[in-house]
Short mmCIF file of C-alpha atoms in Angstrom, two decimals:
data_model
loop_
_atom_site.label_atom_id
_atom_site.label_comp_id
_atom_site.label_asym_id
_atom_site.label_seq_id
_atom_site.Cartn_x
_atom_site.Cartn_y
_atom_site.Cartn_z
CA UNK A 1 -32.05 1.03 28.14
CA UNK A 2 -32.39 3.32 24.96
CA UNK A 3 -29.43 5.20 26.22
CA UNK A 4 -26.82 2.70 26.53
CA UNK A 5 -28.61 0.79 23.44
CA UNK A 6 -28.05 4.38 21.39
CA UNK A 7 -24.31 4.80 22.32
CA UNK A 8 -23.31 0.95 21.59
CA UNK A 9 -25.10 1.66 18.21
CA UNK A 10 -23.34 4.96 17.85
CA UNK A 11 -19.98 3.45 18.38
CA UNK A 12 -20.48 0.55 15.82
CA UNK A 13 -21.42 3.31 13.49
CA UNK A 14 -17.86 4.50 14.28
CA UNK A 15 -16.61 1.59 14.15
CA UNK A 16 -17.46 1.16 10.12
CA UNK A 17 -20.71 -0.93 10.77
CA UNK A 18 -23.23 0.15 8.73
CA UNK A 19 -26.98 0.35 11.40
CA UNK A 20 -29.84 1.67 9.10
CA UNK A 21 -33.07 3.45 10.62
CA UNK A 22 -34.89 0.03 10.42
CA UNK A 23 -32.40 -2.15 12.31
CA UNK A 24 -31.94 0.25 14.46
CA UNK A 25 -35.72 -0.14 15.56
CA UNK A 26 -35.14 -4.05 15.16
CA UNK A 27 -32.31 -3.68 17.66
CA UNK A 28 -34.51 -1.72 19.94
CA UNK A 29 -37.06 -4.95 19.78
CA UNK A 30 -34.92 -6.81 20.41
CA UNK A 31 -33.24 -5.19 23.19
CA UNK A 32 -36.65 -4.68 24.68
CA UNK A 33 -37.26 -8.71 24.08
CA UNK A 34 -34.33 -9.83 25.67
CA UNK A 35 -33.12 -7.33 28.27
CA UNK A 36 -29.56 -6.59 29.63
CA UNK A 37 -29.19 -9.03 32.27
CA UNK A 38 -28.24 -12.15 29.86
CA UNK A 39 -25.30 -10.35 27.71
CA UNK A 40 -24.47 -13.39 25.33
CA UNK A 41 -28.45 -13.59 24.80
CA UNK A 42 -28.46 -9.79 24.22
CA UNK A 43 -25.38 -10.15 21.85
CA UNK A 44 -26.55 -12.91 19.80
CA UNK A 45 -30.08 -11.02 19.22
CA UNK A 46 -28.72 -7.86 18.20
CA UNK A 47 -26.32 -9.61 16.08
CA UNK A 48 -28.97 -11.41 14.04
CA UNK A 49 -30.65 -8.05 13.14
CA UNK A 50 -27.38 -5.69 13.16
CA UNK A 51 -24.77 -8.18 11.24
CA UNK A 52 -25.80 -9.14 7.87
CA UNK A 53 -22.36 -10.69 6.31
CA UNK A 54 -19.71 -12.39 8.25
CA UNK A 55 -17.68 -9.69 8.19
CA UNK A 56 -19.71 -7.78 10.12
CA UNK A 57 -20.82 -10.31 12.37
CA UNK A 58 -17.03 -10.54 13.42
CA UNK A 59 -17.00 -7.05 13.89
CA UNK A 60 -20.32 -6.77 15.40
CA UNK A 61 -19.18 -9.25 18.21
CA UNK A 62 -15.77 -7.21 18.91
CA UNK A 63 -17.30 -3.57 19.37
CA UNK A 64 -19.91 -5.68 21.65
CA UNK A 65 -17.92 -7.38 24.04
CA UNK A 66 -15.32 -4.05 24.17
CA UNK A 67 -18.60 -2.11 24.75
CA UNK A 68 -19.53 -3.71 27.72
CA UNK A 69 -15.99 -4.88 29.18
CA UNK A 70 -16.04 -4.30 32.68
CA UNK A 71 -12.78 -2.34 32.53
CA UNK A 72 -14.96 0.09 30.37
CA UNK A 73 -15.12 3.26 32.71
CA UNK A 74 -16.91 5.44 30.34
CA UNK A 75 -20.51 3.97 30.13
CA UNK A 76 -23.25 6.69 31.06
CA UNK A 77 -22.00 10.45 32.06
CA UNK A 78 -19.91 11.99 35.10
CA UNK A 79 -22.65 11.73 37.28
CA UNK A 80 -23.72 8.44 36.96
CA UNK A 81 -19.53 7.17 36.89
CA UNK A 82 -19.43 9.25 40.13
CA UNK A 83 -22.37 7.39 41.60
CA UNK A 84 -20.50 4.35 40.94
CA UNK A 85 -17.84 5.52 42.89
CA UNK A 86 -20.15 6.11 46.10
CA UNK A 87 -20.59 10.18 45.87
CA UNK A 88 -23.59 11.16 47.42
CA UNK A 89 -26.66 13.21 45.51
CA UNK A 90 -25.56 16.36 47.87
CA UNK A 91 -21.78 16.01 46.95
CA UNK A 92 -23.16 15.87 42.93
CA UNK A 93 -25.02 19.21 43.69
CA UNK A 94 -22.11 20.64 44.72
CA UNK A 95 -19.72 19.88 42.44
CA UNK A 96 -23.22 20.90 39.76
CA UNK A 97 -22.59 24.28 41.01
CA UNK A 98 -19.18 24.63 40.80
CA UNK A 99 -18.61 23.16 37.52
CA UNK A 100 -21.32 25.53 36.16
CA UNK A 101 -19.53 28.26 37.55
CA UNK A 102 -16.62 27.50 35.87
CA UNK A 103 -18.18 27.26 32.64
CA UNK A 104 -19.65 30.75 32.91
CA UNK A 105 -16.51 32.10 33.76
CA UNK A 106 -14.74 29.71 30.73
CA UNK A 107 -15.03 31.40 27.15
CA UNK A 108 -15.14 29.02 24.22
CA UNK A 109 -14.79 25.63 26.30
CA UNK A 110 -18.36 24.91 26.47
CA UNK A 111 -17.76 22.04 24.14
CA UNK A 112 -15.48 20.18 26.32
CA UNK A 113 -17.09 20.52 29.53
CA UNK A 114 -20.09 19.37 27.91
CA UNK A 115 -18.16 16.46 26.84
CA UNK A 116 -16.56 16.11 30.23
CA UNK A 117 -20.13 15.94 31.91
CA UNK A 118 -21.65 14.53 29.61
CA UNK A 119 -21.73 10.41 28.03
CA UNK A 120 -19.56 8.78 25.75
CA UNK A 121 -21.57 9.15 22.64
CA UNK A 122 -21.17 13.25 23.08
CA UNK A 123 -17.50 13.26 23.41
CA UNK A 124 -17.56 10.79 20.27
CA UNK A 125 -19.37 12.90 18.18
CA UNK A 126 -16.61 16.03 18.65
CA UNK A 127 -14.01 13.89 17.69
CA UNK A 128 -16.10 12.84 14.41
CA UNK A 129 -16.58 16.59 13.78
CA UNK A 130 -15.40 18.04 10.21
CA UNK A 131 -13.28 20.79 12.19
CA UNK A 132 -11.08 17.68 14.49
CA UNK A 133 -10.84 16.07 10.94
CA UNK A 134 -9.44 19.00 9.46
CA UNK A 135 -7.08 19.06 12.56
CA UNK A 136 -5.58 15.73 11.86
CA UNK A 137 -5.72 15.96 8.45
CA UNK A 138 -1.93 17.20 7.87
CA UNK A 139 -0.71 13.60 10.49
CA UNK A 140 1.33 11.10 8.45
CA UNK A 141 3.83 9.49 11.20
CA UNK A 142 3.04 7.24 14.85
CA UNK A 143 6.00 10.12 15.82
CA UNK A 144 3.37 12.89 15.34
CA UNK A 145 0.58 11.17 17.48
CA UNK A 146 1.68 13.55 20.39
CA UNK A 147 1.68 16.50 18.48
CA UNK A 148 -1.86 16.37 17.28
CA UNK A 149 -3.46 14.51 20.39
CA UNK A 150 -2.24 18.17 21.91
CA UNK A 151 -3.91 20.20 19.19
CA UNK A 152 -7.23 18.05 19.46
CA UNK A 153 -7.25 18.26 23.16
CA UNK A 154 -6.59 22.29 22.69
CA UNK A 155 -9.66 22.43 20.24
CA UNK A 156 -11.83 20.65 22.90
CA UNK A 157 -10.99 23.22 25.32
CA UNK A 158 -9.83 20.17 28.00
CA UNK A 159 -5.80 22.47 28.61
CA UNK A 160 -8.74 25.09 30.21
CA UNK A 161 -10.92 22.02 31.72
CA UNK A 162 -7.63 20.79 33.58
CA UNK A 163 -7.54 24.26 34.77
CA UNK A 164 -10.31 24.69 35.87
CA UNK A 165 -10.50 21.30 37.92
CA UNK A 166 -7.30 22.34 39.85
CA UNK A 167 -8.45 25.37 40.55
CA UNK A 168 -11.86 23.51 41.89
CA UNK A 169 -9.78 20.79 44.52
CA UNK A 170 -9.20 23.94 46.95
CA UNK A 171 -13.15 24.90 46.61
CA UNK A 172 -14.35 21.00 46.73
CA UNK A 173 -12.27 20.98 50.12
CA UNK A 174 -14.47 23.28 51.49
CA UNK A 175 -17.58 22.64 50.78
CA UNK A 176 -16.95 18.82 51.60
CA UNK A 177 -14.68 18.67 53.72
CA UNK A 178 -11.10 17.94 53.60
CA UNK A 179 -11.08 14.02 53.12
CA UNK A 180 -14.28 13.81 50.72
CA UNK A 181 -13.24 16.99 48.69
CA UNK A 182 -9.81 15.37 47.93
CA UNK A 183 -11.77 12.06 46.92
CA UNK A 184 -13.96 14.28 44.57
CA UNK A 185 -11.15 16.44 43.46
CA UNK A 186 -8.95 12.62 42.67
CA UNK A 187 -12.06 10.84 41.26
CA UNK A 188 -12.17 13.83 38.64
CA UNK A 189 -8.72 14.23 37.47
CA UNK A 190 -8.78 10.57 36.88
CA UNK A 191 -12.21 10.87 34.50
CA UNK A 192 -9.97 13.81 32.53
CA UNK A 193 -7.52 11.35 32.11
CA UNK A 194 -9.53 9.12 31.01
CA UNK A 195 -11.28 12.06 28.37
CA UNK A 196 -7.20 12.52 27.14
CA UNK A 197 -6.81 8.65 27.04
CA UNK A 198 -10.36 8.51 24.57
CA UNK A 199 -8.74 11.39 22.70
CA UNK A 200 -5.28 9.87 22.20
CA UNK A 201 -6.87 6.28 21.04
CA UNK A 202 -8.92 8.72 18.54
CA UNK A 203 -6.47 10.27 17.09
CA UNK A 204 -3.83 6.90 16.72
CA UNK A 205 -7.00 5.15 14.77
CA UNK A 206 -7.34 8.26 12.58
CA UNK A 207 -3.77 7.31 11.74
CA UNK A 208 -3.94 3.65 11.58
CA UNK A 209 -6.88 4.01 9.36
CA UNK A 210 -4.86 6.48 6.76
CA UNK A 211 -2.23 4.50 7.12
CA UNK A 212 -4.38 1.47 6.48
CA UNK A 213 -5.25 3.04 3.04
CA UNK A 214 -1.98 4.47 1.98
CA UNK A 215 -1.11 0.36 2.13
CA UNK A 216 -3.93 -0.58 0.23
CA UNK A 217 -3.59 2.07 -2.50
CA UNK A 218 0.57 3.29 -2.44
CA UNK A 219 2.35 0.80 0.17
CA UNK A 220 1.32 -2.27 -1.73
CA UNK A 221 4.15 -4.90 -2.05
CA UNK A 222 4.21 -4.41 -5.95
CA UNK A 223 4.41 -0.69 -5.05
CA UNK A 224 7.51 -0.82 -2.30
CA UNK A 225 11.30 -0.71 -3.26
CA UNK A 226 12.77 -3.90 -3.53
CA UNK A 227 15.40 -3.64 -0.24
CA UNK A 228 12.22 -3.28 2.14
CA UNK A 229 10.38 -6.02 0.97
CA UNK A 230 9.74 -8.85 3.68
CA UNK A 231 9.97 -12.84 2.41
CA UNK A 232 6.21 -12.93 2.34
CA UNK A 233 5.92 -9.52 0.40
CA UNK A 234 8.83 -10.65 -1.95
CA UNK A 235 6.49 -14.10 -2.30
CA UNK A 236 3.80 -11.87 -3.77
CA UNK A 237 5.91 -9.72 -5.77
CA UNK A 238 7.13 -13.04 -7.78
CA UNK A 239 3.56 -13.97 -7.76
CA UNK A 240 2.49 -10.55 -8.98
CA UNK A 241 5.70 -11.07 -11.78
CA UNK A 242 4.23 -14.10 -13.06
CA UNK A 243 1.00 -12.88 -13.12
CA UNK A 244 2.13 -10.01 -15.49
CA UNK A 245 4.59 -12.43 -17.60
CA UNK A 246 1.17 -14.55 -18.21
CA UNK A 247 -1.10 -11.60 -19.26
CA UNK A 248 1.66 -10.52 -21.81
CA UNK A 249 1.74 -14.00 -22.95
CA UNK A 250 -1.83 -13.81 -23.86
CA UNK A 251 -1.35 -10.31 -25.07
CA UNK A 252 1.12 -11.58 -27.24
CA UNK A 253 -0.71 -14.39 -28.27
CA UNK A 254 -3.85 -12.36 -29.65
CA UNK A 255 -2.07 -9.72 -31.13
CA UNK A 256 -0.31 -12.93 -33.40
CA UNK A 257 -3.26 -14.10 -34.06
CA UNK A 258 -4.72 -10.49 -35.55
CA UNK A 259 -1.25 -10.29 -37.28
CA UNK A 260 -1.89 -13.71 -38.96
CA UNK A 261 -5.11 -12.58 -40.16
CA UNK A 262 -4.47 -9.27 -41.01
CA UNK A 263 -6.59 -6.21 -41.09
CA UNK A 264 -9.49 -5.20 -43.44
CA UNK A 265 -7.96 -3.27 -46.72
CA UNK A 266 -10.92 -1.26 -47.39
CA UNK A 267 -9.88 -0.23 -50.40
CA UNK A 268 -9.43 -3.95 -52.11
CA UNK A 269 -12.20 -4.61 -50.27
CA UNK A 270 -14.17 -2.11 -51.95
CA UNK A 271 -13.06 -2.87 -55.53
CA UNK A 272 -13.60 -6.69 -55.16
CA UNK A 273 -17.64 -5.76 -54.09
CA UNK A 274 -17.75 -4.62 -57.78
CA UNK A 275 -17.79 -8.60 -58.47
CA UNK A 276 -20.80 -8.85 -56.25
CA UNK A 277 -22.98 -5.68 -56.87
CA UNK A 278 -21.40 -3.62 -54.58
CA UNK A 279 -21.88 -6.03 -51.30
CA UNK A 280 -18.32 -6.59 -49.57
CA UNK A 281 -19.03 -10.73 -49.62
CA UNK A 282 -15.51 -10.94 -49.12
CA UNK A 283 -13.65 -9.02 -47.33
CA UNK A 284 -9.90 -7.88 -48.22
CA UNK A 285 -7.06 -8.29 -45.60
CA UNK A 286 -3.53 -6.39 -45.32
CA UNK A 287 -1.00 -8.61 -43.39
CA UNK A 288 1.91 -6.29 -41.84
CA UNK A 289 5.08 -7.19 -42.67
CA UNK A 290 7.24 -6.67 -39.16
CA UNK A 291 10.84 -7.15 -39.08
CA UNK A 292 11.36 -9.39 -36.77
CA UNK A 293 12.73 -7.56 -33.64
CA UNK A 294 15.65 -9.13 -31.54
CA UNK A 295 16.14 -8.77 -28.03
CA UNK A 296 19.62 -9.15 -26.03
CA UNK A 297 19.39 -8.71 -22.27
CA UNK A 298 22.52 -8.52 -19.51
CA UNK A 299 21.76 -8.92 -16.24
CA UNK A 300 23.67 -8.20 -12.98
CA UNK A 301 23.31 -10.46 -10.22
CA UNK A 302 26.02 -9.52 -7.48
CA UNK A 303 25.17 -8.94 -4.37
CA UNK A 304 24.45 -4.99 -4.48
CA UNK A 305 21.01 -5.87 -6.57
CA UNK A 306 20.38 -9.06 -4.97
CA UNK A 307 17.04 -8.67 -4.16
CA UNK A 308 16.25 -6.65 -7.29
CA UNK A 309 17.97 -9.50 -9.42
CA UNK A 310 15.77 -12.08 -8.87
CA UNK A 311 12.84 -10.11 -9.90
CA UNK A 312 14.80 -8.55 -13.14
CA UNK A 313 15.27 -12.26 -13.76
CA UNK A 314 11.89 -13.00 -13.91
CA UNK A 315 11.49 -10.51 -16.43
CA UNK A 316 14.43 -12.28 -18.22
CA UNK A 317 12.63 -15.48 -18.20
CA UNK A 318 8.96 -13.87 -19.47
CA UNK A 319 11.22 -12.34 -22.62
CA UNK A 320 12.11 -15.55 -24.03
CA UNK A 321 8.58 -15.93 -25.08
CA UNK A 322 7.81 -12.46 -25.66
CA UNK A 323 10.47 -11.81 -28.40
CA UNK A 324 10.85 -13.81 -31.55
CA UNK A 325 14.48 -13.97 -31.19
CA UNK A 326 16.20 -13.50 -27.36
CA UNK A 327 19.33 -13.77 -26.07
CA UNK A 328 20.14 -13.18 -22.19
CA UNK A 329 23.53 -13.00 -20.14
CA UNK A 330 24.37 -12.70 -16.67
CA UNK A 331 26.83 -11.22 -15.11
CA UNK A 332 28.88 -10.26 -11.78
CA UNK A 333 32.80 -10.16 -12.94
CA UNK A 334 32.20 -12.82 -15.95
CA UNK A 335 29.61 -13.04 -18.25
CA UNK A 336 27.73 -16.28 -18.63
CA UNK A 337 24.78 -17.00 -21.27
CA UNK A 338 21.99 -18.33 -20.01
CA UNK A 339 19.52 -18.38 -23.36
CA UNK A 340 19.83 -22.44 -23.38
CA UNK A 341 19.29 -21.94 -19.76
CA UNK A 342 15.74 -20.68 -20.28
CA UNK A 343 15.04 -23.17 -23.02
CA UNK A 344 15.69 -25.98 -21.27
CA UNK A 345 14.31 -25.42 -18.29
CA UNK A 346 11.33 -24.16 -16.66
CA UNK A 347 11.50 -20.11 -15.34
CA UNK A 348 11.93 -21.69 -11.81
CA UNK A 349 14.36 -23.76 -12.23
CA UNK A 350 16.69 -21.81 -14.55
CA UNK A 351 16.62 -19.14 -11.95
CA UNK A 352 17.29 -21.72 -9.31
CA UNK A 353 20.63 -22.84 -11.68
CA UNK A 354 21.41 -19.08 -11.92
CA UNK A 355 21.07 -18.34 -8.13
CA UNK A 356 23.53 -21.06 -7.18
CA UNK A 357 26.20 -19.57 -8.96
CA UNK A 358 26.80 -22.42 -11.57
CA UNK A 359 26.44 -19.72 -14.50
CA UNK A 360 28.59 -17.12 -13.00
CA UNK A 361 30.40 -17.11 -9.80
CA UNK A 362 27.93 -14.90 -7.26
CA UNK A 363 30.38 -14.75 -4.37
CA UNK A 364 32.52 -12.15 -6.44
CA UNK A 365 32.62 -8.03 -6.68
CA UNK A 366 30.90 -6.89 -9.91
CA UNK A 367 33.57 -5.58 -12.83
CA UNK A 368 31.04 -3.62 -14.98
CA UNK A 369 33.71 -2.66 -17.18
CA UNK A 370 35.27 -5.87 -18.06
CA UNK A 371 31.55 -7.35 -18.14
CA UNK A 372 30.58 -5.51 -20.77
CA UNK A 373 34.14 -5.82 -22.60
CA UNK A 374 33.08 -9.78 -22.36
CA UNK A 375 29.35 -9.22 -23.64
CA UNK A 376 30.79 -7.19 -26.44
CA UNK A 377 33.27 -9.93 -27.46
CA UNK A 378 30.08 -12.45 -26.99
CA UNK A 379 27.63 -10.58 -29.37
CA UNK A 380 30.35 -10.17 -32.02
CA UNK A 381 28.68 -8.98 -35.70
CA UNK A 382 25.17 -10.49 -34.65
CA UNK A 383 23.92 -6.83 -33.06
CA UNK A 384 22.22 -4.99 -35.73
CA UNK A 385 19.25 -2.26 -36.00
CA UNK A 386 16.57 -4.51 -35.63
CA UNK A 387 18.34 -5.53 -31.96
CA UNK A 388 17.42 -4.08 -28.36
CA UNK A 389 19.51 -4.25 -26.00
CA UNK A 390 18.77 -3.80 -22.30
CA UNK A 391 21.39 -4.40 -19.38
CA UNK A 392 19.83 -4.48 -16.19
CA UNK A 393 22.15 -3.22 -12.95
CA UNK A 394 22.34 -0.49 -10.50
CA UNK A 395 25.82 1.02 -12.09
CA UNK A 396 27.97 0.38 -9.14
CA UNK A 397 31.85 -0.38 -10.39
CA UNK A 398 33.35 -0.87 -6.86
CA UNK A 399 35.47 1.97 -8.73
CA UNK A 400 36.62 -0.65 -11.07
CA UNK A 401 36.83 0.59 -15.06
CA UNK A 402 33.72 1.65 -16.43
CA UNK A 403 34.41 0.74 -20.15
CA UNK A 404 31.92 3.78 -20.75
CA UNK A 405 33.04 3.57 -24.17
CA UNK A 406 31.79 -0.51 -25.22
CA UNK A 407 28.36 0.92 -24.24
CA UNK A 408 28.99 3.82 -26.95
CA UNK A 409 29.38 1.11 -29.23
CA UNK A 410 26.86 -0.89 -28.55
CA UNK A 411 24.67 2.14 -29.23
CA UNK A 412 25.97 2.90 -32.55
CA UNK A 413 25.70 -0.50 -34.04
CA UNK A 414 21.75 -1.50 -32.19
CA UNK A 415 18.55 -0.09 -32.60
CA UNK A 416 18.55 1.30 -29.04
CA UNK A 417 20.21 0.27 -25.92
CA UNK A 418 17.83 0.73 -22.87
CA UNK A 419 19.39 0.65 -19.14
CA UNK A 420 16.81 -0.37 -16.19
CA UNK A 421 18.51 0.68 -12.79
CA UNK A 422 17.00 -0.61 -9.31
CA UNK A 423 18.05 2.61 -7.82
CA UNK A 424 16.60 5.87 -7.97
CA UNK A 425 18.19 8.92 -9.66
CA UNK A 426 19.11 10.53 -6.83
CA UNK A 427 21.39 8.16 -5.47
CA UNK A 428 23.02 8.19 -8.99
CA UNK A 429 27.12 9.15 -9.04
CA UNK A 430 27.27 8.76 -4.82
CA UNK A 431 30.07 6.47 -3.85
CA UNK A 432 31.10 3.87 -6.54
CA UNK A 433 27.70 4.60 -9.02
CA UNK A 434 28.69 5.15 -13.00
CA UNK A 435 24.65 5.88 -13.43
CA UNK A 436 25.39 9.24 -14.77
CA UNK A 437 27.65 8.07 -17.65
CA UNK A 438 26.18 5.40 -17.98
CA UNK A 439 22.78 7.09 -18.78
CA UNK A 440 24.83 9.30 -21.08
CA UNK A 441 25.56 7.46 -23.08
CA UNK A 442 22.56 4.25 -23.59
CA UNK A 443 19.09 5.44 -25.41
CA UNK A 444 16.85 5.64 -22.42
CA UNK A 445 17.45 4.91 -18.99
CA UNK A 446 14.36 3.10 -16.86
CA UNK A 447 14.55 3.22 -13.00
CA UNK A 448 12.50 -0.59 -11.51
CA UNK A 449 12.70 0.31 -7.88
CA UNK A 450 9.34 -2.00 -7.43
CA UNK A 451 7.63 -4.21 -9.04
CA UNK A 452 4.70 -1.91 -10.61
CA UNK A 453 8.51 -0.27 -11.84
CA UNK A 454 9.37 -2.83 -13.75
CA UNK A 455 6.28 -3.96 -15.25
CA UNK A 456 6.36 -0.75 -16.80
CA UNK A 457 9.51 -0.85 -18.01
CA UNK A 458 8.57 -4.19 -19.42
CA UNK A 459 5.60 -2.96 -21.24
CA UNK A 460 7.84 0.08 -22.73
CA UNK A 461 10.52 -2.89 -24.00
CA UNK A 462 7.56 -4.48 -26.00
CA UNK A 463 6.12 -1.72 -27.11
CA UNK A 464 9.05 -1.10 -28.90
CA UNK A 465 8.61 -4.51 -31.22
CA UNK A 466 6.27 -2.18 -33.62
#
C-alpha cells in the first residue's frame, strides 16, 4: 500500500501539486482508513487532505483517475508487470540472472536498467534530474521533440538496454524454451517501449510547459504582431487598447489637476514666512505656463494594414482627449477628416463609420504620394512649431509616387513629424515599401508591430507635450 500510495504522491508532486510532509502522513491515514478496493472512496479521502483550493482539487482528481486507469501498464516494477502477464517465479529467476549479467558487462547504463527493472517513481525521478534538464534545456520547437527524446533516451543508457535485450531473446530461448523464451523476449521489448513512450511524453511536457510560459510572459496577445492575431486575441488587444486609452485619461487628468495648482515656489514661499515669524503658513505656488501643444494624425486604412488599422485607430480616438487641440485624417487614395467624426460620436462608433468606408473609399489601392499632397493642401498655414504630426502606415506605394518631398515640408514647418510603421525594419524597402525614405526624411520613426508596440509609441507622443 505505501508503495503505490508513494508513487501516486510522487507523480502529483510532478504534476505541480504541492504534498507537504504532514499531508503526506494524512494521506497515509487515510489510505490506511479507507483501503484500495473502493477507488472513488479512496479518491475523495485523499482529496480532502491533499487538495486545499479548487484548483488543486481539479488537478488532484485528474492525476488520480490517470494514476489508476486500467490502461496504465506501468504500476509496480518489471517483475510484478511480468507477473501480471502469467511468467512464472522460475522464468523471473532466469531472466534475474541474465539481466544482471548484462549489467556487469554494460558500462555506464546502470541507471537505465535500474529504471527498466525498477517502478515508475525511479524512472520519474531520472527524468526530473538537473543533468536531463540541462539536456532539454536548448528545445524550443514540437519539430525538435525527436531530436531530444533521442538524446534523453542516450543519457539513460536505454540505445545499450535495447541492445542488450536483443542480444538476450537468443539466450531466453534456451533457457525456456523456444515458445516461452519468445513470450519473455516480446513481453520485454514491449515494457522498453513503453520506458521510450514515458520518455517521449516527458520530454513533449517539458516543452509544453516552456512553451506554456513563453505565452504567459512573451506570446501574450498584446505582445504578438498584429497579422497573427486570432478574433478572440484581437478582442483582447482592443480591450487591452482601451484599457491603456483610460489609464492615460486619468494620467492626464491628475497631471491637470497638479498643473492647475501649481508647484511649491520655495523661494516666495520662504520670503512670505517673514510675515509669520518664519513659519511657511502659506505656501507659494509656481503655475507652468505650457504652450499648448497640437497634435495632427494621418492614418492609413487600406487593406495592407488592415488589421493594424483598427488598432492605430484606437489610438486615434484616445488622442482626441489626450491633446488640447487634435486633428486626425484618414486615408487610402483620398484623404478624409474625421476630427468631427470623433466628436460626435463615441470611439466605437466613429470607427464603425470609418470601417465602412463612408470617410474614404476602403476598397481602393493606397496613393501615399497623392495622400499626403491632399493632407498638405488640408493643413494649409495652420502647422506650426507647437504641432506634432504623426502619420501612421506601413510605407507601401504599390510603386505609386512617393511625394518624399511634402513630408520634407511638413518637417520644416512642425515641431517634429513622427512616423509609426506596423512593419518591422527589416522588411523596410522589399517590394513596393518607401520606409527607408520615408524614415529619412520624418523626425523619428516608431515601429507598432503589437499592441505593447504601440502603447509605447503612444506614451513617447505624450511625452512630448512638455
Amino acid at each position: 500500500m505505501l508503495r503505490v500510495l508513494d508513487e501516486l504522491l510522487w507523480v502529483l508532486r510532478r504534476e505541480g501539486l504541492p504534498v507537504s510532509t504532514a499531508q503526506a502522513i494524512d494521506a497515509a491515514r487515510v489510505a490506511a482508513l479507507v483501503g484500495f478496493s473502493d477507488r472513488q472512496t479512496l479518491r475523495d479521502g485523499l482529496a480532502s487532505v491533499l487538495a486545499t483550493k479548487k484548483d488543486e482539487l481539479t488537478l488532484f482528481r485528474s492525476c488520480f483517475d490517470r494514476f489508476f486507469a486500467e490502461e496504465r501498464a506501468h504500476l509496480g516494477d518489471l517483475w510484478s508487470r511480468l507477473r501480471v502477464r502469467g511468467f512464472s517465479e522460475a522464468e523471473l529467476a532466469a531472466l534475474r540472472e541474465l539481466l544482471s549479467a548484462a549489467a556487469q558487462r554494460s558500462s555506464g547504463d546502470a541507471a537505465g536498467m535500474l529504471a527498466f527493472t525498477g517502478e515508475a517513481l525511479e524512472l520519474d525521478q531520472l527524468l526530473a534530474s538537473a543533468g536531463i534538464a540541462r539536456a532539454l534545456a536548448p528545445m524550443t520547437s514540437a519539430l525538435q521533440t525527436g531530436f531530444f527524446t533521442q538524446e534523453v533516451n542516450k543519457r539513460l543508457g536505454i540505445p545499450a538496454l535495447g541492445s542488450a535485450l536483443a542480444r538476450m531473446r537468443d539466450a531466453l530461448r534456451e533457457a525456456l524454451g523456444e515458445e516461452r523464451g519468445a513470450a519473455l523476449a516480446a513481453a520485454l521489448r514491449e515494457e522498453l517501449d513503453a520506458m521510450k513512450r514515458r520518455v517521449r511524453t516527458h520530454v513533449e511536457a517539458s516543452l509544453a510547459r516552456k512553451l506554456g510560459e513563453a505565452d504567459e510572459q512573451a506570446a501574450r496577445a498584446v505582445d504578438r504582431p498584429f497579422s497573427s492575431l486570432s478574433p478572440e486575441e484581437m478582442a483582447e488587444v482592443r480591450r487591452a487598447l482601451r484599457r491603456l486609452a483610460e489609464r492615460l485619461r486619468g494620467a492626464e487628468r491628475v497631471r491637470m489637476k497638479r498643473s492647475r495648482r501649481g508647484r511649491i515656489d520655495p523661494h516666495r514661499t520662504l520670503r512670505r514666512s517673514l510675515r509669520t515669524g518664519g513659519i511657511p503658513f502659506r505656501p507659494a505656488r509656481r503655475v507652468r505656463r505650457r504652450d499648448k501643444p497640437r497634435l495632427v494624425l494621418l492614418c492609413d486604412v487600406s487593406d495592407s494594414v488592415r488589421l493594424a488599422s483598427r488598432f492605430m485607430l484606437e489610438l486615434v480616438a484616445a488622442s482626441q482627449e489626450l491633446f488640447a487641440e487634435t486633428r486626425s485624417f484618414v486615408f487610402v487614395s483620398d484623404v478624409g477628416e474625421t476630427t468631427d467624426l470623433f466628436r460626435r460620436k463615441s470611439p466605437e462608433a466613429a470607427l464603425s463609420v470609418i470601417e465602412s468606408g463612408r470617410v474614404v473609399d476602403r476598397t481602393r489601392n493606397s496613393n501615399y504620394g497623392r495622400a499626403l499632397v491632399s493632407f498638405e493642401e488640408q493643413l494649409g498655414r495652420s502647422v506650426d512649431r507647437r504641432t506634432t504630426i504623426v502619420i501612421l502606415g506601413d510605407g507601401r506605394t504599390n510603386f505609386l509616387p512617393e511625394e518624399v518631398s511634402v513630408v520634407e515640408r511638413l518637417v520644416r514647418c512642425a515641431g517634429s513629424v513622427i512616423w509609426i510603421c506596423p512593419e518591422p525594419p527589416a522588411t523596410w524597402g522589399t517590394g513596393d515599401s518607401a520606409m527607408p525614405r520615408y524614415a529619412a526624411a520624418v523626425s523619428r520613426v516608431l515601429v507598432a508591430r503589437t499592441a505593447r508596440e504601440l502603447e509605447g509609441a503612444a506614451r513617447e507622443l505624450l511625452a512630448r507635450r512638455k
